[in-house]
Coordinates of C-alpha atoms in Angstrom, one line a residue:
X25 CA -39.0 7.6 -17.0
X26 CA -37.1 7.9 -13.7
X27 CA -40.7 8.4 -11.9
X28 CA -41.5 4.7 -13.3
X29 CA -38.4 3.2 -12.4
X30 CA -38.9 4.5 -8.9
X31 CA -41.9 3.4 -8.7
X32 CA -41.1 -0.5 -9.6
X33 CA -38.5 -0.1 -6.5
X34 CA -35.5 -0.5 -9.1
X35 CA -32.8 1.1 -9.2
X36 CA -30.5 1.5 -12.0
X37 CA -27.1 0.1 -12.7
X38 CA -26.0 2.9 -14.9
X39 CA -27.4 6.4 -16.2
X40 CA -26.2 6.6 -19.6
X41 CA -26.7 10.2 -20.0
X42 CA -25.0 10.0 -23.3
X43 CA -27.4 8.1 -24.9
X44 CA -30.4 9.3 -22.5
X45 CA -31.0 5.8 -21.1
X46 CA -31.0 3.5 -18.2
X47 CA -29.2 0.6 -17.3
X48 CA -32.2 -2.0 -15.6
X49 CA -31.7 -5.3 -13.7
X50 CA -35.9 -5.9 -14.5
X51 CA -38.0 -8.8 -14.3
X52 CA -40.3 -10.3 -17.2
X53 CA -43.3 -8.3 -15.1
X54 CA -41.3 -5.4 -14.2
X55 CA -40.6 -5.1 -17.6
X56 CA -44.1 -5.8 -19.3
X57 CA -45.3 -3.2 -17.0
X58 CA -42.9 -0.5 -18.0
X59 CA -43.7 -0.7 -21.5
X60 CA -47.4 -0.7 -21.1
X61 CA -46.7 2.3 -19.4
X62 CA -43.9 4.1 -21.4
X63 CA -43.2 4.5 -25.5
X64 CA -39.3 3.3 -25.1
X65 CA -37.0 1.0 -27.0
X66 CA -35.3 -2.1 -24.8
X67 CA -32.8 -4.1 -25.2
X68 CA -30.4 -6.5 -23.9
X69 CA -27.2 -5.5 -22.1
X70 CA -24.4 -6.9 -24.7
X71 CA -21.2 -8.1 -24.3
X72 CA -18.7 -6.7 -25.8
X73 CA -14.7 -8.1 -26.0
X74 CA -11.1 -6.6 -26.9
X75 CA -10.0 -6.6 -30.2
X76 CA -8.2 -9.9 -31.3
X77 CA -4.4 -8.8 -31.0
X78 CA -5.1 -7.4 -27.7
X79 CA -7.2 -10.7 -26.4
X80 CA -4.7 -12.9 -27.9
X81 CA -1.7 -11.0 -25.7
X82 CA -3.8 -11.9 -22.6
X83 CA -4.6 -15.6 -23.7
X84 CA -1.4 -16.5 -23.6
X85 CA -0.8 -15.4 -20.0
X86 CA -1.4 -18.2 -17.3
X87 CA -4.2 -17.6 -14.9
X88 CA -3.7 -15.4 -11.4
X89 CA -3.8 -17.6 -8.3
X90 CA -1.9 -15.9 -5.8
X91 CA -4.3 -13.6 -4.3
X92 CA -7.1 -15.8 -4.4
X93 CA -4.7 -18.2 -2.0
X94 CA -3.9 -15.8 0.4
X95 CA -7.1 -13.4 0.1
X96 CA -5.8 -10.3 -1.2
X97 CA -8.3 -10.1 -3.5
X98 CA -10.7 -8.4 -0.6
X99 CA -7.9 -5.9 0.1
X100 CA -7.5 -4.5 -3.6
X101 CA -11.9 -4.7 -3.7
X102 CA -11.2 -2.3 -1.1
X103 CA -9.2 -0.1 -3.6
X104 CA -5.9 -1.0 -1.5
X105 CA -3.1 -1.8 -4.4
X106 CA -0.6 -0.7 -2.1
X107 CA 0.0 2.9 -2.9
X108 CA 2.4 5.3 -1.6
X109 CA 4.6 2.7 0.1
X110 CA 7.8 1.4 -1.6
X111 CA 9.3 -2.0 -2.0
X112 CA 13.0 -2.5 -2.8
X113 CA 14.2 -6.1 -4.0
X114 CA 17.5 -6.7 -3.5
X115 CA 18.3 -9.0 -5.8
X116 CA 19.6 -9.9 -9.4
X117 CA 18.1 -6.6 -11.0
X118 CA 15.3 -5.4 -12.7
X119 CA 13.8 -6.3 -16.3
X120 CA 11.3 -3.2 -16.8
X121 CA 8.4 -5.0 -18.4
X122 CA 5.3 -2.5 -18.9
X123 CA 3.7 -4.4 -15.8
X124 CA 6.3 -3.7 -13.7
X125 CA 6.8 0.1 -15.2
X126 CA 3.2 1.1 -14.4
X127 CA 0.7 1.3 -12.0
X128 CA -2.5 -0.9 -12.6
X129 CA -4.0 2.2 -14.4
X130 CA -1.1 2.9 -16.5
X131 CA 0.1 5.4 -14.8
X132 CA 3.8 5.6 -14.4
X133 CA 5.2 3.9 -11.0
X134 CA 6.3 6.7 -8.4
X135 CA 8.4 6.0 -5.4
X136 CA 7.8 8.3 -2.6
X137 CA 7.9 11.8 -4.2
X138 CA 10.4 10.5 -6.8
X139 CA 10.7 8.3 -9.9
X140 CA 11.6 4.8 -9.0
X141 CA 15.1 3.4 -10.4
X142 CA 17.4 1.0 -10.1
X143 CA 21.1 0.8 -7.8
X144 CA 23.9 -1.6 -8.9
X145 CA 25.4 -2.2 -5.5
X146 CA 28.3 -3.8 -7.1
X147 CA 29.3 -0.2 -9.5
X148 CA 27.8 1.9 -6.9
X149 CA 25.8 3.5 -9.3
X150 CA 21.9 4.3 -9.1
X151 CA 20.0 5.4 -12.4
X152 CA 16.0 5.7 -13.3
X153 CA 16.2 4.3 -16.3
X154 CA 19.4 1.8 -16.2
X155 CA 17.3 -1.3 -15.4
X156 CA 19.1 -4.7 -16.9
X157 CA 19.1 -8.4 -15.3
X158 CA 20.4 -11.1 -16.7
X159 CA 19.5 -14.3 -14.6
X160 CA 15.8 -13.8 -14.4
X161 CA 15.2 -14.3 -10.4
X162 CA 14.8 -10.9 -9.3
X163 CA 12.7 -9.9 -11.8
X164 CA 10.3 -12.7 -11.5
X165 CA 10.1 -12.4 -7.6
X166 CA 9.7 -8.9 -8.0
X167 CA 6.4 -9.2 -10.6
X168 CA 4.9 -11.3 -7.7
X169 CA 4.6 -8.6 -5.5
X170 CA 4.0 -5.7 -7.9
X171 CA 2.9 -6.7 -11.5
X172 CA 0.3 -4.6 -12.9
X173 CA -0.6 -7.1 -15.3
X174 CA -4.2 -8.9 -15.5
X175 CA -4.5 -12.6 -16.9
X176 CA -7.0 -13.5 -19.4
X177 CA -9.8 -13.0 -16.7
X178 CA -8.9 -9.7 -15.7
X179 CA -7.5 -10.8 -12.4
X180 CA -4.2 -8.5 -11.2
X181 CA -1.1 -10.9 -10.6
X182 CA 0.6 -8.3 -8.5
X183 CA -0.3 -7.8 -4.4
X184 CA 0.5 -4.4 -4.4
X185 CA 0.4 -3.4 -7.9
X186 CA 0.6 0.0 -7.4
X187 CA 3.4 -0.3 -4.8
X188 CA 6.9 1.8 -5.9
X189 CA 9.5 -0.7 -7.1
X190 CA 13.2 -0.5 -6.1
X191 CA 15.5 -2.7 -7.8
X192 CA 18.8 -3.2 -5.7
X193 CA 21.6 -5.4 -7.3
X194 CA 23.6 -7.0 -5.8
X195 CA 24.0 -10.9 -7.4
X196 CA 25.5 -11.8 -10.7
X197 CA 23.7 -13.7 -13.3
X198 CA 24.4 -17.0 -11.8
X199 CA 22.8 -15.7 -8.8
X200 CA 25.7 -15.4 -6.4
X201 CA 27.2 -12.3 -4.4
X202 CA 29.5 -11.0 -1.8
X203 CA 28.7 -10.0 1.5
X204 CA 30.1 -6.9 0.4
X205 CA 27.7 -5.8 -2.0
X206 CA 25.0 -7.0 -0.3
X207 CA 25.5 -5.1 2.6
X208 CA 26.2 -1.8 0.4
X209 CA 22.7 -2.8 -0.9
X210 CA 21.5 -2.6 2.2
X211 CA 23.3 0.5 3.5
X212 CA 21.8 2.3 0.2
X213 CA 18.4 1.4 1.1
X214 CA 18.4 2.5 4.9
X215 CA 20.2 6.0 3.7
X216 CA 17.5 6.6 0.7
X217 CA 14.2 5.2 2.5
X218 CA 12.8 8.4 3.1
X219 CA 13.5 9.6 0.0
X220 CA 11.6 6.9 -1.8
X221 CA 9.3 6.2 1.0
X222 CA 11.0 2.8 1.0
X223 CA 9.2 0.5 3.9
X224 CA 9.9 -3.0 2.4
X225 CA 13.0 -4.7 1.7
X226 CA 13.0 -8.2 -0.2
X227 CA 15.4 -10.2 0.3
X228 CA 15.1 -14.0 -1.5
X229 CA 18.4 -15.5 -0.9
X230 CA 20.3 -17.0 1.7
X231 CA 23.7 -18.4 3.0
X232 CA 24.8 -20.8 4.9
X233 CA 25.0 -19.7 9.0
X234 CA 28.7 -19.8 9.9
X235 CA 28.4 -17.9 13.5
X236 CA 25.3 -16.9 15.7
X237 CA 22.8 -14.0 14.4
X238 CA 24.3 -11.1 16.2
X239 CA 28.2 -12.0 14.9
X240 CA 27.6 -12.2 11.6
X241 CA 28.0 -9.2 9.6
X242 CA 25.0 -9.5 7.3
X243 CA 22.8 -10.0 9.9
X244 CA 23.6 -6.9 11.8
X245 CA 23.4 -4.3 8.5
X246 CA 19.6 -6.7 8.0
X247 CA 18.9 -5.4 12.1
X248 CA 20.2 -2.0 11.3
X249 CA 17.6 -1.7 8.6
X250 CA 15.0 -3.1 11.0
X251 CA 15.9 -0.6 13.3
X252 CA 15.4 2.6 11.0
X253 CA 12.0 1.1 10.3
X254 CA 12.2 -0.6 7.0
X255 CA 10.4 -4.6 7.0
X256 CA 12.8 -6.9 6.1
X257 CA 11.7 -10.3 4.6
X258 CA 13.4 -12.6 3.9
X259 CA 13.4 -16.1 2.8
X260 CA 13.8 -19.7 4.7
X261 CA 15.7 -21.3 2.1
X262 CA 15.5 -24.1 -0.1
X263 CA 17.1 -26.7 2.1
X264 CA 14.1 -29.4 3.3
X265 CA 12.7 -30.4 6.3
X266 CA 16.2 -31.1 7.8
X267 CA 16.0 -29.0 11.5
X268 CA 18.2 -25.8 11.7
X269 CA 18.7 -25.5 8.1
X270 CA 16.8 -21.8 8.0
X271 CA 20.1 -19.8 6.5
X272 CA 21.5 -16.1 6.5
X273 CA 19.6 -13.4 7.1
X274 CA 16.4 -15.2 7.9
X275 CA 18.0 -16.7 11.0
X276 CA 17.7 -12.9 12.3
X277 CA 15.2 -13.4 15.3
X278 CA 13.6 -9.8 14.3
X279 CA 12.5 -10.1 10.7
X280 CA 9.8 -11.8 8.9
X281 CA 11.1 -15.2 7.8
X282 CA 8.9 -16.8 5.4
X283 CA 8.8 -20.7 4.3
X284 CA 6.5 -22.7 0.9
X285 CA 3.4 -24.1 0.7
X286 CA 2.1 -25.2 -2.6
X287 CA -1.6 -25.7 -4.1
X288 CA -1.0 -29.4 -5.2
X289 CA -2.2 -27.6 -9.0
X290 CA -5.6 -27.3 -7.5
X291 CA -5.8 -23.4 -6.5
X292 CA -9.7 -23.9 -6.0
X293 CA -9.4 -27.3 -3.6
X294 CA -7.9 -26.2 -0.5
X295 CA -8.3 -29.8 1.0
X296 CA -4.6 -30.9 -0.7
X297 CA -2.6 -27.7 -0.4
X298 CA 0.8 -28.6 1.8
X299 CA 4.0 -27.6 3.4
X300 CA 6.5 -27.5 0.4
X301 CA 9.3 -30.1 0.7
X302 CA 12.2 -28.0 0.0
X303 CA 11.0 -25.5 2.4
X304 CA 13.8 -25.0 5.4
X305 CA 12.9 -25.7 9.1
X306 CA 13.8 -24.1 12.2
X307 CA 14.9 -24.2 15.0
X308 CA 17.9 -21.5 14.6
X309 CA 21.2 -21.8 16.3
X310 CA 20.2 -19.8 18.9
X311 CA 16.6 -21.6 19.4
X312 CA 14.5 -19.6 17.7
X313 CA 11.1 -20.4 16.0
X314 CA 11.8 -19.7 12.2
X315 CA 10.1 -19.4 9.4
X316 CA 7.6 -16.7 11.2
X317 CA 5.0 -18.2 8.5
X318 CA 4.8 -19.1 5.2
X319 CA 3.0 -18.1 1.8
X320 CA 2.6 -19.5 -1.6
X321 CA 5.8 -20.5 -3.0
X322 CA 5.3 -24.0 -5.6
X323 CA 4.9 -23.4 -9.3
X324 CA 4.5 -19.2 -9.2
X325 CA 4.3 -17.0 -12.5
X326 CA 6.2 -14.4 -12.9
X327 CA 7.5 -11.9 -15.6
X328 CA 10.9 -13.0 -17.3
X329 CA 12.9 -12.2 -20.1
X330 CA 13.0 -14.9 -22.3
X331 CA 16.7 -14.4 -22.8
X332 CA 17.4 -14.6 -19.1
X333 CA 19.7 -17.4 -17.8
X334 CA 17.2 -18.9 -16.4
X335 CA 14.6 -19.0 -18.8
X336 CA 17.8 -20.5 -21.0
X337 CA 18.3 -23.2 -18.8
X338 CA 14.6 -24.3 -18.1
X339 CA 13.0 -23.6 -21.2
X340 CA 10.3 -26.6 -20.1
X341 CA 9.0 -23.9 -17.9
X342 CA 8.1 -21.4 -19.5
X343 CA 4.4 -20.3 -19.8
X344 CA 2.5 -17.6 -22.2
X345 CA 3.8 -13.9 -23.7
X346 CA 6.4 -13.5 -20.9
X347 CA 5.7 -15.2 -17.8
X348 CA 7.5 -18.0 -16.3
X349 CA 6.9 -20.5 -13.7
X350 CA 8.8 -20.8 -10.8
X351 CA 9.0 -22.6 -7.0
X352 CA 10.7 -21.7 -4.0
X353 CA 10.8 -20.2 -1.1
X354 CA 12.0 -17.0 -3.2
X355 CA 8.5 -16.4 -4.3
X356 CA 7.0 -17.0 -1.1
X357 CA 8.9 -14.3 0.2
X358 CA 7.8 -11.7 -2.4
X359 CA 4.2 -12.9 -1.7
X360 CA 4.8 -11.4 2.1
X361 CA 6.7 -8.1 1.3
X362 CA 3.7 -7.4 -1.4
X363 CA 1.4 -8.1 1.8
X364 CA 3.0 -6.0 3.5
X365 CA 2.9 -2.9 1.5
X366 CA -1.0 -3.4 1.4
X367 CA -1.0 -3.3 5.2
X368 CA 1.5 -0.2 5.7
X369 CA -0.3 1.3 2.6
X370 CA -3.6 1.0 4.6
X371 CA -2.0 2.7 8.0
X372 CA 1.6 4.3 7.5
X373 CA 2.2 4.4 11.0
X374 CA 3.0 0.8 11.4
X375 CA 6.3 -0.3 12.7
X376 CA 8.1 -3.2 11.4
X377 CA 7.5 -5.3 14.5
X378 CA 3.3 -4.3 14.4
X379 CA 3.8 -5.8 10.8
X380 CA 5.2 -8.8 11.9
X381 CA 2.8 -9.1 14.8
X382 CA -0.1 -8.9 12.5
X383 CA 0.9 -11.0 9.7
X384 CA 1.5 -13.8 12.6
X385 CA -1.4 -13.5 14.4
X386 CA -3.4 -13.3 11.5
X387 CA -2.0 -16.6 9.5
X388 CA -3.9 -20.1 9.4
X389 CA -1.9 -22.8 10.5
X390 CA -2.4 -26.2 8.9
X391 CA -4.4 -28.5 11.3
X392 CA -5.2 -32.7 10.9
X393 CA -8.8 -33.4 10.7
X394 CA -8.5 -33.9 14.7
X395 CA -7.6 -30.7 14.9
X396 CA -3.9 -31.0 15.4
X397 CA -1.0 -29.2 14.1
X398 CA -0.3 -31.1 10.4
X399 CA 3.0 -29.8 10.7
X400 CA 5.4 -28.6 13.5
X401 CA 6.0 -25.0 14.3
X402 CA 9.5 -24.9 12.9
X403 CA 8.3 -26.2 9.7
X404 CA 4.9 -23.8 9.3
X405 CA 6.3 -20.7 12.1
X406 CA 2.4 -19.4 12.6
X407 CA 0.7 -20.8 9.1
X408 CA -0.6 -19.9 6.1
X409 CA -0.5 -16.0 5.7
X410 CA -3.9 -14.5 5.4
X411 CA -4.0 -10.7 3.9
X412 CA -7.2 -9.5 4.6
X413 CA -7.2 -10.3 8.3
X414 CA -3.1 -9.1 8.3
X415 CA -4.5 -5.5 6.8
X416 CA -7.6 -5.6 9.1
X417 CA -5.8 -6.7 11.7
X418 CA -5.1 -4.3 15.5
X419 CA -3.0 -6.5 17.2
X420 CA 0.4 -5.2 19.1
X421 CA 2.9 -6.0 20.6
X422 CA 3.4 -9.8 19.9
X423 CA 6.2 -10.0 18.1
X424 CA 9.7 -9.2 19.2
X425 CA 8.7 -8.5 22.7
X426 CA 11.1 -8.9 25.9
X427 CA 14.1 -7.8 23.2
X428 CA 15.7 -4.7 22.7
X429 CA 17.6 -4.4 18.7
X430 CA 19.5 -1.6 19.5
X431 CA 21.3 -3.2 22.4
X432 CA 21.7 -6.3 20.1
X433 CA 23.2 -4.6 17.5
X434 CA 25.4 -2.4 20.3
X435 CA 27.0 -5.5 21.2
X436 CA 25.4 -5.3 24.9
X437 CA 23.2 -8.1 24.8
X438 CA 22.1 -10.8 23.0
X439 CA 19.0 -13.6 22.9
X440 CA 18.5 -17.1 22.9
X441 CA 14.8 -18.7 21.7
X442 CA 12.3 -20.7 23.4
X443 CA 13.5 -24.2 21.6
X444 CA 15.5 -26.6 22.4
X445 CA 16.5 -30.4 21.4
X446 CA 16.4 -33.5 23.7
X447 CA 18.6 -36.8 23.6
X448 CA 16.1 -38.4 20.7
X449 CA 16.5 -35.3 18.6
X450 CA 13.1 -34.1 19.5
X451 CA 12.5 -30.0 19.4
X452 CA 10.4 -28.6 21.4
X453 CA 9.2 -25.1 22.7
X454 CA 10.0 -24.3 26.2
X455 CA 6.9 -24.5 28.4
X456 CA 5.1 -26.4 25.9
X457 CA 3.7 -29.9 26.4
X458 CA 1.6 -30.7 23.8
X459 CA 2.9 -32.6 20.6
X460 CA 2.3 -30.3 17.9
X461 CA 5.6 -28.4 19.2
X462 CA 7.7 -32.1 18.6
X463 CA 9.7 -32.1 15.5
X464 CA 12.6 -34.6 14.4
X465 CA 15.1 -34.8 11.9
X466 CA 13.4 -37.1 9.9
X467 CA 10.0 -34.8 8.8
X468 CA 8.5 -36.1 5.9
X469 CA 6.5 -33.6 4.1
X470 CA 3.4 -36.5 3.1
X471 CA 0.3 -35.5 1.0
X472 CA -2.0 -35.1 3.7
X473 CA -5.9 -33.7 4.1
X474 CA -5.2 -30.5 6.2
X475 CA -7.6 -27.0 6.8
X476 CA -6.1 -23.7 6.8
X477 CA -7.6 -22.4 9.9
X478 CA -6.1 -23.1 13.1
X479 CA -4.1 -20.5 15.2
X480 CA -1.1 -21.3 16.5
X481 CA -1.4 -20.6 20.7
X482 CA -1.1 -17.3 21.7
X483 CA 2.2 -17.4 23.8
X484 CA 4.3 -19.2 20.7
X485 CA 3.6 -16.1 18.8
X486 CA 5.5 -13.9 21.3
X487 CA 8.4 -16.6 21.0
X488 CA 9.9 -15.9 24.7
X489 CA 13.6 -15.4 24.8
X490 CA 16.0 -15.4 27.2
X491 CA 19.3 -12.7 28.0
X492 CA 22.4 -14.0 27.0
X493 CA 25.4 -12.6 28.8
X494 CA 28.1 -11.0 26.8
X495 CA 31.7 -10.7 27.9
X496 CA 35.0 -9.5 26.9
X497 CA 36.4 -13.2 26.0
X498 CA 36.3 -15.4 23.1
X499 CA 33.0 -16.7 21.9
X500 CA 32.5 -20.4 23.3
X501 CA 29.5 -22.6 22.7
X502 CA 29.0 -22.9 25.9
X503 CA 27.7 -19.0 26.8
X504 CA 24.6 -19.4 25.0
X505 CA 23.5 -22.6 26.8
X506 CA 21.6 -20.8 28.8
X507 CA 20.2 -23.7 31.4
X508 CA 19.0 -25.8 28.6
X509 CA 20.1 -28.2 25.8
X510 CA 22.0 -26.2 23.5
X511 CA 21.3 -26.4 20.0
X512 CA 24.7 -25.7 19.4
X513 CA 25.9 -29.9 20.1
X514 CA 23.7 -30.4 17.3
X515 CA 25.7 -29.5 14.5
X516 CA 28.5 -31.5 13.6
X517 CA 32.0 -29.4 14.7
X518 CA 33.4 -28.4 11.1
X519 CA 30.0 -26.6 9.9
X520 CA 30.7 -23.8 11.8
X521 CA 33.5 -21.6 12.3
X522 CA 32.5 -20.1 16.3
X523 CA 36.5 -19.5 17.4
X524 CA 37.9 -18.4 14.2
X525 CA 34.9 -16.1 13.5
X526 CA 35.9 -13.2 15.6
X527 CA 39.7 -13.5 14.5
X528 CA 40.5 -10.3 12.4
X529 CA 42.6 -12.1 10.4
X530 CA 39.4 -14.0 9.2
X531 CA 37.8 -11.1 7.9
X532 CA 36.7 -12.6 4.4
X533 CA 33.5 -12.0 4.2
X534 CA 34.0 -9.3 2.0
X535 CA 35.5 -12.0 0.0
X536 CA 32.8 -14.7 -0.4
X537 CA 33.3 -15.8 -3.6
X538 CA 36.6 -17.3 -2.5
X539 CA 34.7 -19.5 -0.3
X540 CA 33.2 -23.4 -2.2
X541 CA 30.5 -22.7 -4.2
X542 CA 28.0 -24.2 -1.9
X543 CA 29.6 -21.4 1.0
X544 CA 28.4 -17.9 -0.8
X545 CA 25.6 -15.9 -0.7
X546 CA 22.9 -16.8 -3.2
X547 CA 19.8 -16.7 -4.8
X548 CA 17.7 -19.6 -3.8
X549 CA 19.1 -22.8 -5.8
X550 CA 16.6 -23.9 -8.7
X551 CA 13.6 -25.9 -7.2
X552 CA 11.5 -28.7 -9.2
X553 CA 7.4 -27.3 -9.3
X554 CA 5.2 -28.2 -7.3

């Protein structure tokens, strides 16, 4: 029978030895001419379906749209699901749902050479089998990156679904934490990352900026753990458009930063996808271009535990079996760490700058039909991420260049960004004249017809910085002017704390919770879907 097939230049699909048949892709010719030649029995190539329980648990699950958005779907074609590398999520803790327990295969989820667990940064405590949560965030950001699951189609939710999954808590059910234990968090995870092979570290909250990167003490255990080699990304925040509202730790000039973009509830019509509105904007302080770039973040699903707070207080939102829909630049941020993990899974040897480089080089900024930026720089940082071209990526060196983190977080020396602000508000990008680097305080995110295509220019991607001198006296405003506008004049005086900051006295960030409400630490406020 082989003989024949061979000779009609076919070639089968399957040998179903089993059974001692083929499986043909034939013509009505091909196959009128094998039977005149051969005594055999045809028939068609069936379907078959899942049982009814087991259909109906899928049903009920809301479709998979992430991967499609960003194309990781090539990646994981590619058999990349982000094995052997380990993400940690610092966060409200971990809900082990089965997706989140296994590997796509069912295999159980390993992390490193050991079994992945959970660490309670406020007991100090770390246990493999411990796992509790009770607001819902950091579960549901985590299932972004990592779910195993598959929606009624088959399609994986998860990035990097067989990723090892770290749960570091640090916030309370209402989302809110000291700098304490988040800094213990993050001290636990630069000790144990070679242990658990831990390369990725989520973190999807921020805080208010009460001093510049390099004083506060956040920022330098986030630089420390960008030093030892571990990817740190984080979130923009939830603020708007508003300039220089990117908070703590993604005002950290070294790590990935990530903003929103939202599909407009058309996953398959690129043409109305946009910057989300409640995604922060750049400049920093210090003039830096932040967010770095942005990902998916409007109207996510995500595992959650129907008695979570926040499935309690937004019941509206919740979607099939155990998934929940969320927006914010939260879930963009897992989106980028489950990227990542693909791309270190693919070539270990990366650094956490050549990650950063590629993931920049690589995105698709938003451009007008003319061609022009559709948004400014410190709204989009370098676009749209793009994960096959991020894995496949060999770019170096274009990220982080001309500064030196172990100095930094030595105290020795200290950077200022490219940007600055002029009399009418207007931010630009030192050396650049074009418009698509002029932002003001009054962006309007608009429904607007854009492509996601365009590359930023080359030289914004390096994001050139300048020395800042560091001295023995007080901190003043004035020593980071460095011959430009500062940024600092824009702010109004009582937002920041710059001469009480380095009082020991003053020492309470160990104390957070003492501050207002609106002055901790937290997960990323609730936003409306879009």
């Amino acid at each position: 029978m082989k003989s024949k097939v061979a000779e009609l230049n076919v070639t089968p699909s399957h040998e179903l030895k089993i059974i001692n048949a083929l499986a043909l892709e034939l013509t009505t010719e091909q196959l009128s001419l094998l039977k005149e030649q051969l005594d055999i029995k045809v028939t068609s190539n069936h379907k078959v379906e899942l049982s009814a329980n087991s259909r109906a648990r899928r049903a009920n699950r809301p479709p998979s749209v992430v991967n499609d958005l960003i194309e990781a779907a090539p990646v994981q074609y590619q058999a990349n699901y982000g094995e052997g590398v380990t993400i940690a999520f610092l966060d409200t803790g971990l809900e082990l749902f089965p997706g989140l327990a296994a590997q796509k295969d069912g295999y159980g989820r390993f992390c490193g050479m050991d079994f992945c667990g959970s660490y309670d940064a406020v007991t100090d405590e770390f246990s493999t089998y411990n796992y509790s949560e009770e607001s819902g965030h950091g579960t549901h950001v985590a299932s972004i990156a990592v779910n195993s699951d598959r929606d009624a189609n088959g399609k994986l939710y998860g990035i990097a679904p067989n990723a090892g999954l770290l749960g570091i808590k640090a916030f309370d059910a209402e989302g809110k934490a000291t700098y304490a234990d988040v800094i213990r968090g993050i001290g636990w995870a630069v000790q144990e990352k070679d242990r658990f092979n831990l390369r990725v570290l989520n973190m999807s909250f921020s805080g208010p900026v009460r001093s510049s990167y390099w004083e506060d003490p956040l920022n330098q255990a986030v630089m420390k753990a960008w030093s030892e080699g571990i990817v740190v990304v984080a979130s923009a925040g939830n603020l708007g458009a508003t300039p220089m509202t990117v908070g703590v730790p993604g005002n950290v000039p070294y790590i990935i930063t990530v903003g929103a973009m939202t599909d407009n509830y058309t996953p398959n019509d690129l043409s109305d996808d946009r910057l989300a509105d409640f995604s922060s904007a750049g400049p920093t302080v210090e003039g830096f271009v932040k967010p770095d770039l942005i990902a998916p973040g409007g109207h996510i699903a995500g595992l959650m535990s129907k008695q979570a707070q926040i499935a309690q207080e937004y019941p509206k939102y919740k979607l099939g079996g155990n998934y929940f829909e969320m927006t914010g630049t939260s879930q963009a941020t897992a989106v980028v760490s489950g990227v990542a993990a693909l791309m270190l899974a693919n070539d270990q040897s990366l650094t956490p700058d050549d990650i950063k480089c590629r993931l920049m080089s690589s995105a698709q900024a938003a451009l007008n039909n003319d061609g022009s930026l559709a948004y400014s720089v410190f709204q989009q940082g370098a676009g749209l991420i793009n994960a096959a071209d991020a894995v496949n990526s060999t770019d170096s060196a274009c990220a982080n260049q001309d500064m030196d983190i172990a100095l930094d977080i030595a105290g020795l020396q200290h950077y200022q960004g490219p940007a600055s602000v002029d009399a009418d508000k207007n931010f630009t990008i030192e050396g650049q004249t074009s418009g698509y680097s002029q932002f003001t305080d009054e962006a309007v995110i608009s429904d607007k017809t854009v492509s996601w295509q365009g590359d930023v220019a080359t030289d914004l991607l390096i994001w050139k910085t300048a020395v800042l001198e560091v001295s023995d006296s007080s901190y003043e405003i004035a020593s980071v002017t460095v011959d430009k506008s500062p940024l600092q004049s824009f702010f109004e005086t009582d937002l920041l704390i710059w001469k009480t900051m380095l009082d020991t006295d003053l020492l309470i960030w160990k104390t957070s919770v003492d501050f207002d409400s609106s002055e901790t630490i937290q997960v990323n406020n609730w936003v409306e879907q879009q």
